[in-house]
């Protein structure tokens, strides 16, 4: 236990030290161009916290890093631990429950009223859930999870940093979930802990997931999200994107929120932002792009050899920076407008 705690403190101190210059400069000068903070965060998280499997040392260290970043931005941020489990299947068909203690991060800032907008992304990477997963090199200690989902976390962190100095009418909450890759347990835990009043006061949840590898950015509303809210969020986001020359679409009629079923079932208004390609015939958007020599399965998810910085920078040069920039260019004005509507500006 002593050696683990010492390793945790050492790695966290090192990772914070590497990020410290950026934020020290940001505190005394204007923020850098749109997307630059997100790109730096994506690369930092992928580099220093690979194998962020729920319940692992890397997950806890990453959670502490995110918690400290939110606190630096001026939010009230805390770690939220919870116990959960997942089913592991061996080659002989035997199934065993694996118990884990996962850690999410919840950051908040009060507005003029208690109604809130939540920005959410999961930061954990895939946990092998069978011998077959392990044999196919899915998940594990070496998975950087750049696309899934350092990308969503990086964009969320830039939104949090840009919003820190902006007074808002509605309250803001930024949520970095863990245990999403073990059956969406993080979202279930988050909903379970919300009071009826908190659910009633939640005007919108913006979820960010897998923004790099897919061909196109999609903005999809939840099944139980009203048409009025969809117009203010999904339609508005796509209009902002098109006005900036950024390709963006929605996939009407699809269940937007794989992994966020608990939120949709609770009738929280949802806007899911992801990059994929529904035109390829996969109704759930699981195939992110056309099958090619670079992406033989049409996806990078869970695959250590593809979802890493070196490979994505080589196979999709410039994509990480571009998607970070495009995502922030759309989501920052959207979030700012929603949190501080014109009549309260």
Coordinates of C-alpha atoms in Angstrom, one line a residue:
X1 CA 0.0 0.0 0.0
X2 CA 2.8 2.4 0.9
X3 CA 4.5 1.9 -2.5
X4 CA 1.2 2.5 -4.4
X5 CA 0.5 5.7 -2.5
X6 CA 4.1 6.9 -3.1
X7 CA 3.8 6.1 -6.8
X8 CA 0.4 7.8 -7.0
X9 CA 1.8 11.0 -5.5
X10 CA 4.9 11.0 -7.6
X11 CA 3.0 10.5 -10.9
X12 CA 0.4 13.1 -10.0
X13 CA 3.0 15.6 -9.0
X14 CA 4.8 15.0 -12.3
X15 CA 1.7 15.3 -14.4
X16 CA 0.7 18.5 -12.7
X17 CA 4.1 19.9 -13.1
X18 CA 4.0 19.3 -16.8
X19 CA 0.7 21.0 -17.1
X20 CA 1.5 23.9 -14.8
X21 CA 3.2 26.2 -17.3
X22 CA 0.1 26.3 -19.5
X23 CA -2.2 27.3 -16.7
X24 CA 0.2 29.7 -15.2
X25 CA 0.4 31.5 -18.5
X26 CA -3.4 31.4 -18.9
X27 CA -3.8 33.1 -15.5
X28 CA -1.8 36.1 -16.6
X29 CA -2.6 36.4 -20.3
X30 CA -5.5 35.9 -22.7
X31 CA -6.5 32.3 -23.3
X32 CA -4.9 30.7 -26.4
X33 CA -6.9 30.1 -29.7
X34 CA -10.0 27.9 -29.6
X35 CA -9.2 24.3 -29.2
X36 CA -5.6 24.6 -28.1
X37 CA -6.3 24.0 -24.5
X38 CA -8.5 21.0 -25.4
X39 CA -5.7 19.5 -27.6
X40 CA -3.1 20.0 -24.9
X41 CA -5.4 18.3 -22.3
X42 CA -6.1 15.4 -24.7
X43 CA -2.4 14.7 -25.3
X44 CA -1.6 15.2 -21.6
X45 CA -4.3 12.7 -20.4
X46 CA -3.4 10.1 -23.0
X47 CA 0.3 10.4 -22.3
X48 CA 0.4 10.4 -18.6
X49 CA -2.7 8.3 -17.7
X50 CA -2.9 5.3 -20.1
X51 CA -4.9 2.3 -18.9
X52 CA -7.4 4.5 -17.0
X53 CA -9.6 1.4 -16.3
X54 CA -12.2 1.9 -13.6
X55 CA -10.8 1.0 -10.2
X56 CA -7.2 1.0 -11.4
X57 CA -4.3 3.2 -10.0
X58 CA -4.2 5.1 -13.3
X59 CA -7.9 5.9 -13.1
X60 CA -7.5 7.3 -9.5
X61 CA -4.5 9.4 -10.5
X62 CA -6.3 10.8 -13.5
X63 CA -9.3 11.6 -11.3
X64 CA -7.1 13.5 -8.9
X65 CA -5.5 15.4 -11.8
X66 CA -8.9 16.4 -13.1
X67 CA -10.1 17.4 -9.7
X68 CA -7.1 19.7 -9.1
X69 CA -7.6 21.2 -12.6
X70 CA -11.2 22.1 -11.8
X71 CA -10.3 23.6 -8.4
X72 CA -7.6 25.7 -10.2
X73 CA -10.3 27.0 -12.5
X74 CA -12.3 28.1 -9.5
X75 CA -15.0 25.4 -9.4
X76 CA -16.0 23.5 -6.3
X77 CA -14.8 20.1 -7.2
X78 CA -14.7 16.7 -5.5
X79 CA -13.9 13.1 -6.1
X80 CA -16.9 10.8 -5.9
X81 CA -16.1 7.2 -5.2
X82 CA -18.5 4.3 -5.7
X83 CA -18.4 0.5 -5.6
X84 CA -19.5 -1.4 -8.7
X85 CA -18.8 -4.6 -10.6
X86 CA -18.6 -6.2 -14.0
X87 CA -19.0 -9.7 -15.3
X88 CA -15.9 -11.4 -16.7
X89 CA -16.1 -14.4 -19.0
X90 CA -13.3 -16.9 -19.3
X91 CA -12.5 -19.0 -22.3
X92 CA -14.3 -22.0 -20.8
X93 CA -17.5 -19.9 -20.5
X94 CA -17.3 -19.4 -16.8
X95 CA -18.6 -16.0 -15.6
X96 CA -17.4 -14.3 -12.5
X97 CA -18.2 -10.9 -11.0
X98 CA -15.2 -8.5 -10.6
X99 CA -15.7 -5.9 -7.9
X100 CA -14.1 -2.5 -8.3
X101 CA -14.1 0.9 -6.6
X102 CA -14.4 3.6 -9.2
X103 CA -13.9 7.4 -8.9
X104 CA -15.8 10.1 -10.8
X105 CA -15.1 13.9 -10.6
X106 CA -17.9 16.4 -10.0
X107 CA -17.2 20.2 -10.4
X108 CA -19.8 22.9 -9.9
X109 CA -20.3 26.6 -9.9
X110 CA -23.5 28.3 -8.8
X111 CA -25.3 30.7 -11.1
X112 CA -28.0 33.3 -10.2
X113 CA -30.6 30.4 -10.0
X114 CA -30.4 26.8 -9.1
X115 CA -31.3 25.5 -12.5
X116 CA -28.2 23.9 -14.0
X117 CA -26.5 22.8 -17.2
X118 CA -24.3 19.8 -17.0
X119 CA -21.3 19.1 -19.3
X120 CA -20.3 15.4 -19.1
X121 CA -17.6 13.1 -20.4
X122 CA -16.2 9.8 -19.2
X123 CA -12.5 9.5 -18.7
X124 CA -12.1 5.8 -18.0
X125 CA -10.7 3.4 -20.7
X126 CA -12.0 0.0 -21.6
X127 CA -11.6 -2.9 -19.1
X128 CA -11.1 -6.3 -20.7
X129 CA -14.3 -8.2 -19.8
X130 CA -13.3 -11.6 -21.1
X131 CA -10.4 -13.8 -22.0
X132 CA -11.3 -13.1 -25.6
X133 CA -10.9 -9.3 -25.0
X134 CA -7.5 -9.9 -23.6
X135 CA -6.5 -12.2 -26.4
X136 CA -7.6 -9.5 -28.9
X137 CA -5.7 -6.8 -27.1
X138 CA -8.8 -4.8 -26.2
X139 CA -8.4 -2.4 -23.3
X140 CA -5.7 -3.0 -20.8
X141 CA -2.8 -1.1 -19.3
X142 CA -1.4 0.3 -22.6
X143 CA -4.6 1.8 -24.0
X144 CA -4.2 5.6 -24.2
X145 CA -7.8 6.1 -25.1
X146 CA -7.2 9.3 -27.1
X147 CA -10.4 9.1 -29.0
X148 CA -12.3 7.2 -26.3
X149 CA -12.4 9.3 -24.4
X150 CA -9.5 11.7 -23.7
X151 CA -11.0 13.7 -26.5
X152 CA -14.3 14.4 -24.7
X153 CA -12.5 15.2 -21.5
X154 CA -10.1 17.6 -23.2
X155 CA -12.9 19.5 -24.8
X156 CA -14.8 19.6 -21.5
X157 CA -11.8 20.9 -19.7
X158 CA -11.4 23.8 -22.2
X159 CA -15.1 24.7 -21.9
X160 CA -14.7 24.7 -18.1
X161 CA -11.6 26.9 -18.3
X162 CA -13.2 29.4 -20.7
X163 CA -16.4 29.6 -18.7
X164 CA -14.6 30.2 -15.4
X165 CA -14.6 34.0 -15.6
X166 CA -18.1 34.4 -17.2
X167 CA -20.9 35.1 -14.8
X168 CA -23.9 32.9 -15.7
X169 CA -27.6 33.0 -15.0
X170 CA -27.8 29.2 -14.7
X171 CA -25.5 27.0 -12.6
X172 CA -22.8 24.9 -14.3
X173 CA -21.7 21.4 -13.5
X174 CA -18.8 19.6 -15.1
X175 CA -18.8 15.8 -14.6
X176 CA -16.0 13.4 -15.5
X177 CA -17.5 10.0 -15.2
X178 CA -15.7 6.7 -14.5
X179 CA -16.9 3.1 -15.0
X180 CA -18.7 4.0 -18.2
X181 CA -16.7 1.2 -20.0
X182 CA -18.1 -1.4 -17.5
X183 CA -21.7 -1.1 -18.4
X184 CA -22.4 2.6 -17.9
X185 CA -22.1 2.3 -14.1
X186 CA -20.8 5.9 -13.7
X187 CA -24.0 7.4 -15.3
X188 CA -26.1 5.1 -13.1
X189 CA -24.3 6.2 -10.0
X190 CA -24.6 9.8 -11.0
X191 CA -28.4 9.6 -11.5
X192 CA -28.9 7.5 -8.3
X193 CA -27.3 10.3 -6.2
X194 CA -29.4 13.1 -7.8
X195 CA -32.3 14.3 -5.8
X196 CA -35.7 14.8 -7.4
X197 CA -35.1 18.6 -7.1
X198 CA -31.7 18.3 -8.9
X199 CA -33.3 16.3 -11.7
X200 CA -36.0 18.9 -12.0
X201 CA -33.5 21.7 -12.1
X202 CA -31.3 20.1 -14.8
X203 CA -32.0 22.0 -18.0
X204 CA -29.6 20.1 -20.2
X205 CA -26.8 17.5 -20.2
X206 CA -24.2 17.8 -22.9
X207 CA -22.3 14.6 -23.3
X208 CA -18.9 14.4 -25.1
X209 CA -17.6 11.1 -26.4
X210 CA -15.1 9.9 -29.0
X211 CA -14.6 13.1 -31.0
X212 CA -11.5 12.2 -33.1
X213 CA -11.6 9.0 -35.2
X214 CA -15.1 9.3 -36.7
X215 CA -15.7 10.9 -40.1
X216 CA -18.2 13.5 -39.0
X217 CA -19.4 15.4 -35.9
X218 CA -22.9 14.5 -34.9
X219 CA -25.2 16.3 -32.5
X220 CA -28.0 14.0 -31.3
X221 CA -30.8 14.7 -28.9
X222 CA -32.0 12.2 -26.3
X223 CA -35.1 10.1 -27.0
X224 CA -36.9 11.8 -24.1
X225 CA -35.7 15.3 -24.9
X226 CA -38.5 17.7 -26.0
X227 CA -38.6 19.2 -29.5
X228 CA -38.3 22.7 -27.9
X229 CA -35.1 21.8 -26.1
X230 CA -33.7 20.0 -29.2
X231 CA -34.3 23.2 -31.2
X232 CA -32.4 25.3 -28.6
X233 CA -29.5 22.8 -28.4
X234 CA -29.1 20.3 -31.2
X235 CA -30.4 22.5 -34.0
X236 CA -28.6 25.5 -32.6
X237 CA -25.3 23.6 -32.4
X238 CA -25.6 22.4 -36.0
X239 CA -26.4 25.9 -37.2
X240 CA -23.3 27.3 -35.4
X241 CA -21.2 24.6 -37.0
X242 CA -22.5 25.3 -40.5
X243 CA -22.0 29.1 -40.0
X244 CA -18.3 28.3 -39.3
X245 CA -17.9 25.9 -42.2
X246 CA -17.7 22.9 -39.9
X247 CA -19.4 19.8 -41.2
X248 CA -22.0 18.6 -38.6
X249 CA -25.1 16.5 -38.7
X250 CA -27.7 14.8 -36.5
X251 CA -29.1 11.3 -36.9
X252 CA -32.8 11.6 -36.5
X253 CA -34.6 8.8 -34.7
X254 CA -31.5 7.2 -33.3
X255 CA -31.0 6.5 -29.6
X256 CA -28.5 9.2 -29.0
X257 CA -27.1 8.1 -25.7
X258 CA -25.5 4.7 -25.6
X259 CA -23.9 4.6 -22.1
X260 CA -26.3 7.2 -20.8
X261 CA -29.5 5.2 -20.7
X262 CA -30.0 6.1 -17.1
X263 CA -30.0 9.8 -17.8
X264 CA -32.4 9.4 -20.7
X265 CA -34.7 7.2 -18.6
X266 CA -34.7 9.9 -16.0
X267 CA -36.0 12.3 -18.7
X268 CA -33.0 14.6 -18.4
X269 CA -32.7 16.7 -21.6
X270 CA -29.7 15.4 -23.5
X271 CA -27.4 16.5 -26.3
X272 CA -24.8 13.9 -27.2
X273 CA -21.8 15.0 -29.2
X274 CA -19.7 12.4 -31.0
X275 CA -17.8 11.7 -34.2
X276 CA -18.9 8.7 -36.3
X277 CA -20.6 7.9 -39.6
X278 CA -24.1 6.6 -39.5
X279 CA -24.2 6.5 -43.3
X280 CA -22.1 3.3 -43.2
X281 CA -25.1 1.2 -42.2
X282 CA -24.6 0.8 -38.5
X283 CA -27.7 2.2 -36.9
X284 CA -25.9 2.7 -33.5
X285 CA -23.0 4.6 -35.1
X286 CA -20.6 2.0 -33.8
X287 CA -18.6 2.0 -37.1
X288 CA -16.9 5.3 -36.9
X289 CA -15.4 5.4 -40.5
X290 CA -15.0 3.4 -43.6
X291 CA -13.0 0.2 -43.3
X292 CA -9.5 0.8 -44.5
X293 CA -5.9 -0.5 -44.1
X294 CA -5.5 2.1 -41.3
X295 CA -8.7 1.1 -39.6
X296 CA -9.5 -2.5 -40.5
X297 CA -12.6 -2.6 -38.3
X298 CA -13.8 0.9 -39.1
X299 CA -13.2 1.9 -35.5
X300 CA -10.4 2.6 -33.1
X301 CA -12.4 1.9 -29.9
X302 CA -10.7 -0.2 -27.2
X303 CA -7.8 -1.1 -29.5
X304 CA -4.5 -0.1 -28.0
X305 CA -2.7 -0.3 -31.4
X306 CA -5.0 2.3 -32.9
X307 CA -6.4 4.6 -30.2
X308 CA -3.0 6.2 -29.3
X309 CA -1.4 9.5 -30.1
X310 CA 1.3 8.2 -32.4
X311 CA -1.0 6.1 -34.5
X312 CA -3.8 8.7 -34.9
X313 CA -1.3 11.5 -35.6
X314 CA 0.1 9.3 -38.4
X315 CA -3.1 7.9 -39.8
X316 CA -5.1 11.1 -39.4
X317 CA -2.6 13.9 -39.5
X318 CA -3.9 17.1 -37.9
X319 CA -7.1 15.5 -36.9
X320 CA -6.7 15.7 -33.1
X321 CA -6.1 19.5 -33.2
X322 CA -8.8 20.1 -35.8
X323 CA -11.5 18.2 -33.9
X324 CA -10.5 19.9 -30.7
X325 CA -10.8 23.3 -32.3
X326 CA -14.0 22.5 -34.2
X327 CA -15.7 21.1 -31.1
X328 CA -14.8 24.1 -28.9
X329 CA -15.8 26.6 -31.6
X330 CA -19.3 25.1 -31.7
X331 CA -19.8 24.2 -28.0
X332 CA -18.4 27.3 -26.3
X333 CA -20.8 29.8 -27.9
X334 CA -23.6 27.3 -27.4
X335 CA -22.9 26.8 -23.7
X336 CA -22.3 30.4 -23.1
X337 CA -25.6 31.4 -24.8
X338 CA -27.5 28.7 -22.9
X339 CA -26.0 29.5 -19.5
X340 CA -26.4 33.3 -19.9
X341 CA -29.4 33.8 -22.2
X342 CA -29.7 37.2 -23.9
X343 CA -32.3 38.7 -21.5
X344 CA -29.9 38.1 -18.6
X345 CA -26.7 39.2 -20.5

